[in-house]
């Protein structure tokens, strides 16, 4: 039981970290000419753009801060998962 709980939380943590990395790669693709039009850019765009649409309203002129805010939100989700894991483990061992 304990191993399963730890595995689930580690898998969720890994998935959130991988998604943060995808957002960083997507943001860096904007610096490359034709980065979004490449096959790799299209795949990353399909994975990241639906989540980034929630943060499109955060911009200062032509500069968008959506990816930064999305990374902060996902980091908070990671901290929440870690806190939940600690609470569940404390309940099991007390």
PDB file of C-alpha atoms in Angstrom:
ATOM      1  CA  UNK A   1       0.000   0.000   0.000  1.00  0.00           C
ATOM      2  CA  UNK A   2       2.733   2.421   0.984  1.00  0.00           C
ATOM      3  CA  UNK A   3       4.749   1.597  -2.114  1.00  0.00           C
ATOM      4  CA  UNK A   4       1.743   2.232  -4.332  1.00  0.00           C
ATOM      5  CA  UNK A   5       1.067   5.621  -2.734  1.00  0.00           C
ATOM      6  CA  UNK A   6       4.692   6.664  -3.105  1.00  0.00           C
ATOM      7  CA  UNK A   7       4.745   5.462  -6.710  1.00  0.00           C
ATOM      8  CA  UNK A   8       1.587   7.421  -7.584  1.00  0.00           C
ATOM      9  CA  UNK A   9       2.869  10.653  -6.066  1.00  0.00           C
ATOM     10  CA  UNK A  10       6.295  10.240  -7.680  1.00  0.00           C
ATOM     11  CA  UNK A  11       4.660   9.609 -11.064  1.00  0.00           C
ATOM     12  CA  UNK A  12       2.450  12.707 -10.712  1.00  0.00           C
ATOM     13  CA  UNK A  13       5.446  14.779  -9.664  1.00  0.00           C
ATOM     14  CA  UNK A  14       7.424  13.517 -12.650  1.00  0.00           C
ATOM     15  CA  UNK A  15       4.552  14.307 -15.040  1.00  0.00           C
ATOM     16  CA  UNK A  16       4.235  17.867 -13.743  1.00  0.00           C
ATOM     17  CA  UNK A  17       8.012  18.351 -14.045  1.00  0.00           C
ATOM     18  CA  UNK A  18       7.973  17.008 -17.602  1.00  0.00           C
ATOM     19  CA  UNK A  19       5.110  19.362 -18.496  1.00  0.00           C
ATOM     20  CA  UNK A  20       7.031  22.323 -17.048  1.00  0.00           C
ATOM     21  CA  UNK A  21       9.970  21.330 -19.238  1.00  0.00           C
ATOM     22  CA  UNK A  22       7.663  21.194 -22.276  1.00  0.00           C
ATOM     23  CA  UNK A  23       6.464  24.735 -21.514  1.00  0.00           C
ATOM     24  CA  UNK A  24      10.077  25.934 -21.324  1.00  0.00           C
ATOM     25  CA  UNK A  25      10.876  24.252 -24.649  1.00  0.00           C
ATOM     26  CA  UNK A  26       7.752  25.805 -26.195  1.00  0.00           C
ATOM     27  CA  UNK A  27       8.805  29.262 -24.995  1.00  0.00           C
ATOM     28  CA  UNK A  28      12.327  28.771 -26.351  1.00  0.00           C
ATOM     29  CA  UNK A  29      10.925  27.744 -29.736  1.00  0.00           C
ATOM     30  CA  UNK A  30       9.646  31.300 -30.135  1.00  0.00           C
ATOM     31  CA  UNK A  31      13.261  32.445 -30.459  1.00  0.00           C
ATOM     32  CA  UNK A  32      13.894  30.197 -33.467  1.00  0.00           C
ATOM     33  CA  UNK A  33      12.638  31.222 -36.892  1.00  0.00           C
ATOM     34  CA  UNK A  34      10.062  28.650 -37.923  1.00  0.00           C
ATOM     35  CA  UNK A  35      10.327  26.867 -34.585  1.00  0.00           C
ATOM     36  CA  UNK A  36       6.581  26.481 -34.206  1.00  0.00           C
ATOM     37  CA  UNK A  37       6.169  25.304 -37.808  1.00  0.00           C
ATOM     38  CA  UNK A  38       8.619  22.408 -37.458  1.00  0.00           C
ATOM     39  CA  UNK A  39       7.247  18.943 -36.733  1.00  0.00           C
ATOM     40  CA  UNK A  40       8.719  19.043 -33.227  1.00  0.00           C
ATOM     41  CA  UNK A  41       7.238  22.494 -32.636  1.00  0.00           C
ATOM     42  CA  UNK A  42       3.818  21.316 -33.745  1.00  0.00           C
ATOM     43  CA  UNK A  43       3.893  18.353 -31.362  1.00  0.00           C
ATOM     44  CA  UNK A  44       5.006  20.502 -28.432  1.00  0.00           C
ATOM     45  CA  UNK A  45       2.398  23.109 -29.370  1.00  0.00           C
ATOM     46  CA  UNK A  46      -0.413  20.543 -29.347  1.00  0.00           C
ATOM     47  CA  UNK A  47       0.602  19.449 -25.873  1.00  0.00           C
ATOM     48  CA  UNK A  48       1.195  22.876 -24.336  1.00  0.00           C
ATOM     49  CA  UNK A  49      -1.134  25.381 -26.028  1.00  0.00           C
ATOM     50  CA  UNK A  50      -4.411  24.143 -24.468  1.00  0.00           C
ATOM     51  CA  UNK A  51      -3.032  24.796 -20.988  1.00  0.00           C
ATOM     52  CA  UNK A  52      -1.377  28.090 -21.947  1.00  0.00           C
ATOM     53  CA  UNK A  53      -4.674  29.439 -23.307  1.00  0.00           C
ATOM     54  CA  UNK A  54      -5.805  29.940 -19.721  1.00  0.00           C
ATOM     55  CA  UNK A  55      -2.987  32.467 -19.266  1.00  0.00           C
ATOM     56  CA  UNK A  56      -3.165  34.394 -22.564  1.00  0.00           C
ATOM     57  CA  UNK A  57      -4.567  37.483 -20.867  1.00  0.00           C
ATOM     58  CA  UNK A  58      -1.258  38.100 -19.067  1.00  0.00           C
ATOM     59  CA  UNK A  59       0.823  40.224 -21.419  1.00  0.00           C
ATOM     60  CA  UNK A  60       2.607  43.525 -21.544  1.00  0.00           C
ATOM     61  CA  UNK A  61       2.277  44.761 -25.104  1.00  0.00           C
ATOM     62  CA  UNK A  62       3.674  42.132 -27.465  1.00  0.00           C
ATOM     63  CA  UNK A  63       5.410  40.253 -24.642  1.00  0.00           C
ATOM     64  CA  UNK A  64       3.352  37.450 -23.134  1.00  0.00           C
ATOM     65  CA  UNK A  65       3.983  36.212 -19.633  1.00  0.00           C
ATOM     66  CA  UNK A  66       1.595  33.268 -19.887  1.00  0.00           C
ATOM     67  CA  UNK A  67       4.305  30.578 -19.857  1.00  0.00           C
ATOM     68  CA  UNK A  68       5.904  32.082 -16.755  1.00  0.00           C
ATOM     69  CA  UNK A  69       2.596  32.173 -14.893  1.00  0.00           C
ATOM     70  CA  UNK A  70       1.786  28.639 -16.083  1.00  0.00           C
ATOM     71  CA  UNK A  71       5.118  27.396 -14.693  1.00  0.00           C
ATOM     72  CA  UNK A  72       4.422  29.118 -11.368  1.00  0.00           C
ATOM     73  CA  UNK A  73       0.967  27.508 -11.224  1.00  0.00           C
ATOM     74  CA  UNK A  74       2.396  24.067 -11.984  1.00  0.00           C
ATOM     75  CA  UNK A  75       5.095  24.580  -9.350  1.00  0.00           C
ATOM     76  CA  UNK A  76       2.363  25.330  -6.824  1.00  0.00           C
ATOM     77  CA  UNK A  77       0.605  22.139  -7.915  1.00  0.00           C
ATOM     78  CA  UNK A  78       3.844  20.236  -7.272  1.00  0.00           C
ATOM     79  CA  UNK A  79       4.158  21.723  -3.796  1.00  0.00           C
ATOM     80  CA  UNK A  80       0.528  20.816  -3.135  1.00  0.00           C
ATOM     81  CA  UNK A  81       1.135  17.228  -4.225  1.00  0.00           C
ATOM     82  CA  UNK A  82       4.156  17.003  -1.953  1.00  0.00           C
ATOM     83  CA  UNK A  83       2.175  18.376   0.988  1.00  0.00           C
ATOM     84  CA  UNK A  84      -0.653  15.943   0.290  1.00  0.00           C
ATOM     85  CA  UNK A  85       1.813  13.073   0.147  1.00  0.00           C
ATOM     86  CA  UNK A  86       3.270  14.059   3.511  1.00  0.00           C
ATOM     87  CA  UNK A  87      -0.201  14.362   5.059  1.00  0.00           C
ATOM     88  CA  UNK A  88      -1.240  10.939   3.772  1.00  0.00           C
ATOM     89  CA  UNK A  89       1.973   9.329   5.006  1.00  0.00           C
ATOM     90  CA  UNK A  90       1.524  10.959   8.414  1.00  0.00           C
ATOM     91  CA  UNK A  91      -2.016   9.591   8.622  1.00  0.00           C
ATOM     92  CA  UNK A  92      -0.812   6.104   7.767  1.00  0.00           C
ATOM     93  CA  UNK A  93       1.945   6.090  10.365  1.00  0.00           C
ATOM     94  CA  UNK A  94       0.108   7.680  13.284  1.00  0.00           C
TER      95      UNK A  94
END
